Amino acid sequence: MPKHEFSVEMTCEGCSGAVERVLRKKGIETFQIDLENKKVFVETDLSSDEILEIIKKTGKATTFIGTQ
């Protein structure tokens, strides 16, 4: 399964919690949030564009970095 990397403007636990909630709401369970480096890694069969739109629902500035 591909791992997608995103840069997300998160400044606190509340921000990372918001990202976690929107991902879980869409059924995505395999992800890592690196609050210190403002990165989110998501493993799913969804496209990077679909994941980007999901994370953007938090209102945080989000940029797709790449797929590993």
PDB file of N, CA and C in Angstrom:
ATOM      1  N   MET A   1       0.852  -1.182   0.000  1.00  0.00           N
ATOM      2  CA  MET A   1       0.000   0.000   0.000  1.00  0.00           C
ATOM      3  C   MET A   1       0.896   1.243   0.000  1.00  0.00           C
ATOM      4  N   PRO A   2       0.603   2.211  -0.852  1.00  0.00           N
ATOM      5  CA  PRO A   2       1.453   3.409  -0.908  1.00  0.00           C
ATOM      6  C   PRO A   2       1.345   4.265   0.354  1.00  0.00           C
ATOM      7  N   LYS A   3       2.451   4.920   0.690  1.00  0.00           N
ATOM      8  CA  LYS A   3       2.487   5.849   1.827  1.00  0.00           C
ATOM      9  C   LYS A   3       2.616   7.256   1.263  1.00  0.00           C
ATOM     10  N   HIS A   4       1.621   8.097   1.556  1.00  0.00           N
ATOM     11  CA  HIS A   4       1.579   9.473   1.064  1.00  0.00           C
ATOM     12  C   HIS A   4       2.056  10.414   2.170  1.00  0.00           C
ATOM     13  N   GLU A   5       2.883  11.387   1.787  1.00  0.00           N
ATOM     14  CA  GLU A   5       3.432  12.346   2.751  1.00  0.00           C
ATOM     15  C   GLU A   5       2.866  13.736   2.469  1.00  0.00           C
ATOM     16  N   PHE A   6       2.411  14.378   3.541  1.00  0.00           N
ATOM     17  CA  PHE A   6       1.829  15.717   3.438  1.00  0.00           C
ATOM     18  C   PHE A   6       2.474  16.640   4.457  1.00  0.00           C
ATOM     19  N   SER A   7       2.589  17.907   4.094  1.00  0.00           N
ATOM     20  CA  SER A   7       2.999  18.943   5.026  1.00  0.00           C
ATOM     21  C   SER A   7       1.715  19.632   5.479  1.00  0.00           C
ATOM     22  N   VAL A   8       1.491  19.658   6.800  1.00  0.00           N
ATOM     23  CA  VAL A   8       0.258  20.239   7.342  1.00  0.00           C
ATOM     24  C   VAL A   8       0.624  21.267   8.401  1.00  0.00           C
ATOM     25  N   GLU A   9       0.061  22.457   8.318  1.00  0.00           N
ATOM     26  CA  GLU A   9       0.358  23.539   9.264  1.00  0.00           C
ATOM     27  C   GLU A   9      -0.313  23.249  10.601  1.00  0.00           C
ATOM     28  N   MET A  10       0.408  22.492  11.460  1.00  0.00           N
ATOM     29  CA  MET A  10      -0.104  22.115  12.788  1.00  0.00           C
ATOM     30  C   MET A  10       0.794  22.758  13.842  1.00  0.00           C
ATOM     31  N   THR A  11       0.171  23.367  14.839  1.00  0.00           N
ATOM     32  CA  THR A  11       0.958  24.031  15.879  1.00  0.00           C
ATOM     33  C   THR A  11       0.760  23.428  17.273  1.00  0.00           C
ATOM     34  N   CYS A  12      -0.235  22.541  17.420  1.00  0.00           N
ATOM     35  CA  CYS A  12      -0.512  22.007  18.756  1.00  0.00           C
ATOM     36  C   CYS A  12      -1.204  20.647  18.655  1.00  0.00           C
ATOM     37  N   GLU A  13      -1.432  20.034  19.814  1.00  0.00           N
ATOM     38  CA  GLU A  13      -2.115  18.738  19.866  1.00  0.00           C
ATOM     39  C   GLU A  13      -3.535  18.824  19.310  1.00  0.00           C
ATOM     40  N   GLY A  14      -4.171  19.974  19.481  1.00  0.00           N
ATOM     41  CA  GLY A  14      -5.520  20.152  18.939  1.00  0.00           C
ATOM     42  C   GLY A  14      -5.523  20.063  17.422  1.00  0.00           C
ATOM     43  N   CYS A  15      -4.486  20.632  16.812  1.00  0.00           N
ATOM     44  CA  CYS A  15      -4.358  20.586  15.345  1.00  0.00           C
ATOM     45  C   CYS A  15      -4.180  19.150  14.872  1.00  0.00           C
ATOM     46  N   SER A  16      -3.267  18.436  15.505  1.00  0.00           N
ATOM     47  CA  SER A  16      -3.023  17.055  15.087  1.00  0.00           C
ATOM     48  C   SER A  16      -4.258  16.194  15.379  1.00  0.00           C
ATOM     49  N   GLY A  17      -4.975  16.498  16.438  1.00  0.00           N
ATOM     50  CA  GLY A  17      -6.213  15.773  16.754  1.00  0.00           C
ATOM     51  C   GLY A  17      -7.273  15.983  15.689  1.00  0.00           C
ATOM     52  N   ALA A  18      -7.338  17.192  15.147  1.00  0.00           N
ATOM     53  CA  ALA A  18      -8.302  17.482  14.083  1.00  0.00           C
ATOM     54  C   ALA A  18      -7.983  16.664  12.844  1.00  0.00           C
ATOM     55  N   VAL A  19      -6.695  16.567  12.508  1.00  0.00           N
ATOM     56  CA  VAL A  19      -6.269  15.760  11.351  1.00  0.00           C
ATOM     57  C   VAL A  19      -6.629  14.295  11.593  1.00  0.00           C
ATOM     58  N   GLU A  20      -6.333  13.808  12.793  1.00  0.00           N
ATOM     59  CA  GLU A  20      -6.646  12.414  13.132  1.00  0.00           C
ATOM     60  C   GLU A  20      -8.147  12.141  13.000  1.00  0.00           C
ATOM     61  N   ARG A  21      -8.971  13.049  13.480  1.00  0.00           N
ATOM     62  CA  ARG A  21     -10.433  12.854  13.418  1.00  0.00           C
ATOM     63  C   ARG A  21     -10.953  12.776  11.985  1.00  0.00           C
ATOM     64  N   VAL A  22     -10.496  13.672  11.098  1.00  0.00           N
ATOM     65  CA  VAL A  22     -11.005  13.639   9.714  1.00  0.00           C
ATOM     66  C   VAL A  22     -10.536  12.388   8.986  1.00  0.00           C
ATOM     67  N   LEU A  23      -9.311  11.930   9.268  1.00  0.00           N
ATOM     68  CA  LEU A  23      -8.821  10.710   8.618  1.00  0.00           C
ATOM     69  C   LEU A  23      -9.621   9.495   9.092  1.00  0.00           C
ATOM     70  N   ARG A  24      -9.811   9.380  10.412  1.00  0.00           N
ATOM     71  CA  ARG A  24     -10.581   8.239  10.950  1.00  0.00           C
ATOM     72  C   ARG A  24     -12.033   8.271  10.465  1.00  0.00           C
ATOM     73  N   LYS A  25     -12.594   9.454  10.337  1.00  0.00           N
ATOM     74  CA  LYS A  25     -13.982   9.591   9.876  1.00  0.00           C
ATOM     75  C   LYS A  25     -14.148   9.015   8.468  1.00  0.00           C
ATOM     76  N   LYS A  26     -13.108   9.117   7.649  1.00  0.00           N
ATOM     77  CA  LYS A  26     -13.130   8.584   6.286  1.00  0.00           C
ATOM     78  C   LYS A  26     -12.670   7.132   6.224  1.00  0.00           C
ATOM     79  N   GLY A  27     -12.460   6.514   7.397  1.00  0.00           N
ATOM     80  CA  GLY A  27     -12.086   5.102   7.437  1.00  0.00           C
ATOM     81  C   GLY A  27     -10.603   4.832   7.282  1.00  0.00           C
ATOM     82  N   ILE A  28      -9.792   5.872   7.351  1.00  0.00           N
ATOM     83  CA  ILE A  28      -8.337   5.700   7.238  1.00  0.00           C
ATOM     84  C   ILE A  28      -7.786   5.456   8.639  1.00  0.00           C
ATOM     85  N   GLU A  29      -7.194   4.275   8.831  1.00  0.00           N
ATOM     86  CA  GLU A  29      -6.686   3.915  10.158  1.00  0.00           C
ATOM     87  C   GLU A  29      -5.160   3.885  10.227  1.00  0.00           C
ATOM     88  N   THR A  30      -4.488   3.790   9.070  1.00  0.00           N
ATOM     89  CA  THR A  30      -3.040   3.668   9.064  1.00  0.00           C
ATOM     90  C   THR A  30      -2.415   5.002   8.662  1.00  0.00           C
ATOM     91  N   PHE A  31      -1.967   5.739   9.679  1.00  0.00           N
ATOM     92  CA  PHE A  31      -1.322   7.034   9.445  1.00  0.00           C
ATOM     93  C   PHE A  31      -0.433   7.388  10.617  1.00  0.00           C
ATOM     94  N   GLN A  32       0.507   8.306  10.365  1.00  0.00           N
ATOM     95  CA  GLN A  32       1.391   8.816  11.412  1.00  0.00           C
ATOM     96  C   GLN A  32       1.362  10.330  11.336  1.00  0.00           C
ATOM     97  N   ILE A  33       1.305  10.960  12.497  1.00  0.00           N
ATOM     98  CA  ILE A  33       1.333  12.418  12.556  1.00  0.00           C
ATOM     99  C   ILE A  33       2.606  12.841  13.276  1.00  0.00           C
ATOM    100  N   ASP A  34       3.439  13.607  12.595  1.00  0.00           N
ATOM    101  CA  ASP A  34       4.686  14.126  13.144  1.00  0.00           C
ATOM    102  C   ASP A  34       4.463  15.619  13.395  1.00  0.00           C
ATOM    103  N   LEU A  35       3.956  15.934  14.583  1.00  0.00           N
ATOM    104  CA  LEU A  35       3.596  17.310  14.926  1.00  0.00           C
ATOM    105  C   LEU A  35       4.810  18.236  14.894  1.00  0.00           C
ATOM    106  N   GLU A  36       5.945  17.764  15.412  1.00  0.00           N
ATOM    107  CA  GLU A  36       7.152  18.590  15.486  1.00  0.00           C
ATOM    108  C   GLU A  36       7.607  19.064  14.100  1.00  0.00           C
ATOM    109  N   ASN A  37       7.536  18.172  13.111  1.00  0.00           N
ATOM    110  CA  ASN A  37       7.978  18.508  11.752  1.00  0.00           C
ATOM    111  C   ASN A  37       6.825  18.872  10.822  1.00  0.00           C
ATOM    112  N   LYS A  38       5.608  18.923  11.388  1.00  0.00           N
ATOM    113  CA  LYS A  38       4.403  19.299  10.638  1.00  0.00           C
ATOM    114  C   LYS A  38       4.184  18.413   9.411  1.00  0.00           C
ATOM    115  N   LYS A  39       4.318  17.093   9.627  1.00  0.00           N
ATOM    116  CA  LYS A  39       4.148  16.122   8.544  1.00  0.00           C
ATOM    117  C   LYS A  39       3.073  15.110   8.921  1.00  0.00           C
ATOM    118  N   VAL A  40       2.374  14.636   7.895  1.00  0.00           N
ATOM    119  CA  VAL A  40       1.400  13.560   8.076  1.00  0.00           C
ATOM    120  C   VAL A  40       1.696  12.515   7.010  1.00  0.00           C
ATOM    121  N   PHE A  41       1.815  11.249   7.441  1.00  0.00           N
ATOM    122  CA  PHE A  41       2.056  10.130   6.543  1.00  0.00           C
ATOM    123  C   PHE A  41       0.824   9.236   6.573  1.00  0.00           C
ATOM    124  N   VAL A  42       0.254   8.965   5.392  1.00  0.00           N
ATOM    125  CA  VAL A  42      -0.995   8.205   5.311  1.00  0.00           C
ATOM    126  C   VAL A  42      -0.799   7.013   4.389  1.00  0.00           C
ATOM    127  N   GLU A  43      -1.160   5.809   4.889  1.00  0.00           N
ATOM    128  CA  GLU A  43      -1.123   4.606   4.062  1.00  0.00           C
ATOM    129  C   GLU A  43      -2.556   4.219   3.720  1.00  0.00           C
ATOM    130  N   THR A  44      -2.881   4.303   2.432  1.00  0.00           N
ATOM    131  CA  THR A  44      -4.223   3.976   1.976  1.00  0.00           C
ATOM    132  C   THR A  44      -4.211   3.791   0.462  1.00  0.00           C
ATOM    133  N   ASP A  45      -5.254   3.184  -0.059  1.00  0.00           N
ATOM    134  CA  ASP A  45      -5.394   3.022  -1.508  1.00  0.00           C
ATOM    135  C   ASP A  45      -6.029   4.258  -2.146  1.00  0.00           C
ATOM    136  N   LEU A  46      -6.475   5.223  -1.330  1.00  0.00           N
ATOM    137  CA  LEU A  46      -7.027   6.463  -1.880  1.00  0.00           C
ATOM    138  C   LEU A  46      -5.920   7.246  -2.590  1.00  0.00           C
ATOM    139  N   SER A  47      -6.304   8.074  -3.545  1.00  0.00           N
ATOM    140  CA  SER A  47      -5.307   8.890  -4.249  1.00  0.00           C
ATOM    141  C   SER A  47      -4.827  10.022  -3.340  1.00  0.00           C
ATOM    142  N   SER A  48      -3.663  10.566  -3.676  1.00  0.00           N
ATOM    143  CA  SER A  48      -3.117  11.675  -2.888  1.00  0.00           C
ATOM    144  C   SER A  48      -4.059  12.879  -2.936  1.00  0.00           C
ATOM    145  N   ASP A  49      -4.723  13.099  -4.071  1.00  0.00           N
ATOM    146  CA  ASP A  49      -5.677  14.211  -4.177  1.00  0.00           C
ATOM    147  C   ASP A  49      -6.850  14.031  -3.231  1.00  0.00           C
ATOM    148  N   GLU A  50      -7.343  12.789  -3.114  1.00  0.00           N
ATOM    149  CA  GLU A  50      -8.467  12.517  -2.201  1.00  0.00           C
ATOM    150  C   GLU A  50      -8.056  12.759  -0.753  1.00  0.00           C
ATOM    151  N   ILE A  51      -6.867  12.303  -0.393  1.00  0.00           N
ATOM    152  CA  ILE A  51      -6.374  12.484   0.980  1.00  0.00           C
ATOM    153  C   ILE A  51      -6.158  13.968   1.266  1.00  0.00           C
ATOM    154  N   LEU A  52      -5.602  14.688   0.285  1.00  0.00           N
ATOM    155  CA  LEU A  52      -5.368  16.121   0.433  1.00  0.00           C
ATOM    156  C   LEU A  52      -6.672  16.852   0.753  1.00  0.00           C
ATOM    157  N   GLU A  53      -7.732  16.521   0.033  1.00  0.00           N
ATOM    158  CA  GLU A  53      -9.035  17.157   0.270  1.00  0.00           C
ATOM    159  C   GLU A  53      -9.580  16.813   1.657  1.00  0.00           C
ATOM    160  N   ILE A  54      -9.355  15.585   2.103  1.00  0.00           N
ATOM    161  CA  ILE A  54      -9.812  15.169   3.442  1.00  0.00           C
ATOM    162  C   ILE A  54      -9.101  15.995   4.515  1.00  0.00           C
ATOM    163  N   ILE A  55      -7.773  16.093   4.411  1.00  0.00           N
ATOM    164  CA  ILE A  55      -6.996  16.830   5.423  1.00  0.00           C
ATOM    165  C   ILE A  55      -7.339  18.319   5.385  1.00  0.00           C
ATOM    166  N   LYS A  56      -7.583  18.868   4.196  1.00  0.00           N
ATOM    167  CA  LYS A  56      -7.915  20.289   4.074  1.00  0.00           C
ATOM    168  C   LYS A  56      -9.215  20.638   4.792  1.00  0.00           C
ATOM    169  N   LYS A  57     -10.065  19.649   5.060  1.00  0.00           N
ATOM    170  CA  LYS A  57     -11.320  19.902   5.779  1.00  0.00           C
ATOM    171  C   LYS A  57     -11.065  20.402   7.198  1.00  0.00           C
ATOM    172  N   THR A  58      -9.835  20.234   7.697  1.00  0.00           N
ATOM    173  CA  THR A  58      -9.489  20.733   9.028  1.00  0.00           C
ATOM    174  C   THR A  58      -9.297  22.243   9.008  1.00  0.00           C
ATOM    175  N   GLY A  59      -9.145  22.820   7.819  1.00  0.00           N
ATOM    176  CA  GLY A  59      -8.873  24.252   7.705  1.00  0.00           C
ATOM    177  C   GLY A  59      -7.389  24.575   7.779  1.00  0.00           C
ATOM    178  N   LYS A  60      -6.565  23.545   7.889  1.00  0.00           N
ATOM    179  CA  LYS A  60      -5.110  23.737   7.965  1.00  0.00           C
ATOM    180  C   LYS A  60      -4.528  23.798   6.557  1.00  0.00           C
ATOM    181  N   ALA A  61      -3.523  24.636   6.366  1.00  0.00           N
ATOM    182  CA  ALA A  61      -2.812  24.684   5.084  1.00  0.00           C
ATOM    183  C   ALA A  61      -2.109  23.347   4.898  1.00  0.00           C
ATOM    184  N   THR A  62      -2.372  22.679   3.771  1.00  0.00           N
ATOM    185  CA  THR A  62      -1.856  21.336   3.526  1.00  0.00           C
ATOM    186  C   THR A  62      -1.256  21.248   2.134  1.00  0.00           C
ATOM    187  N   THR A  63      -0.095  20.595   2.046  1.00  0.00           N
ATOM    188  CA  THR A  63       0.588  20.418   0.777  1.00  0.00           C
ATOM    189  C   THR A  63       1.004  18.966   0.625  1.00  0.00           C
ATOM    190  N   PHE A  64       0.761  18.401  -0.551  1.00  0.00           N
ATOM    191  CA  PHE A  64       1.199  17.043  -0.841  1.00  0.00           C
ATOM    192  C   PHE A  64       2.695  17.082  -1.161  1.00  0.00           C
ATOM    193  N   ILE A  65       3.473  16.218  -0.510  1.00  0.00           N
ATOM    194  CA  ILE A  65       4.924  16.188  -0.720  1.00  0.00           C
ATOM    195  C   ILE A  65       5.297  15.082  -1.704  1.00  0.00           C
ATOM    196  N   GLY A  66       4.761  13.878  -1.481  1.00  0.00           N
ATOM    197  CA  GLY A  66       5.105  12.783  -2.380  1.00  0.00           C
ATOM    198  C   GLY A  66       4.618  11.455  -1.853  1.00  0.00           C
ATOM    199  N   THR A  67       4.838  10.413  -2.660  1.00  0.00           N
ATOM    200  CA  THR A  67       4.439   9.059  -2.301  1.00  0.00           C
ATOM    201  C   THR A  67       5.680   8.185  -2.229  1.00  0.00           C
ATOM    202  N   GLN A  68       5.740   7.355  -1.186  1.00  0.00           N
ATOM    203  CA  GLN A  68       6.874   6.451  -1.022  1.00  0.00           C
ATOM    204  C   GLN A  68       6.481   5.060  -1.466  1.00  0.00           C
TER     205      GLN A  68
END
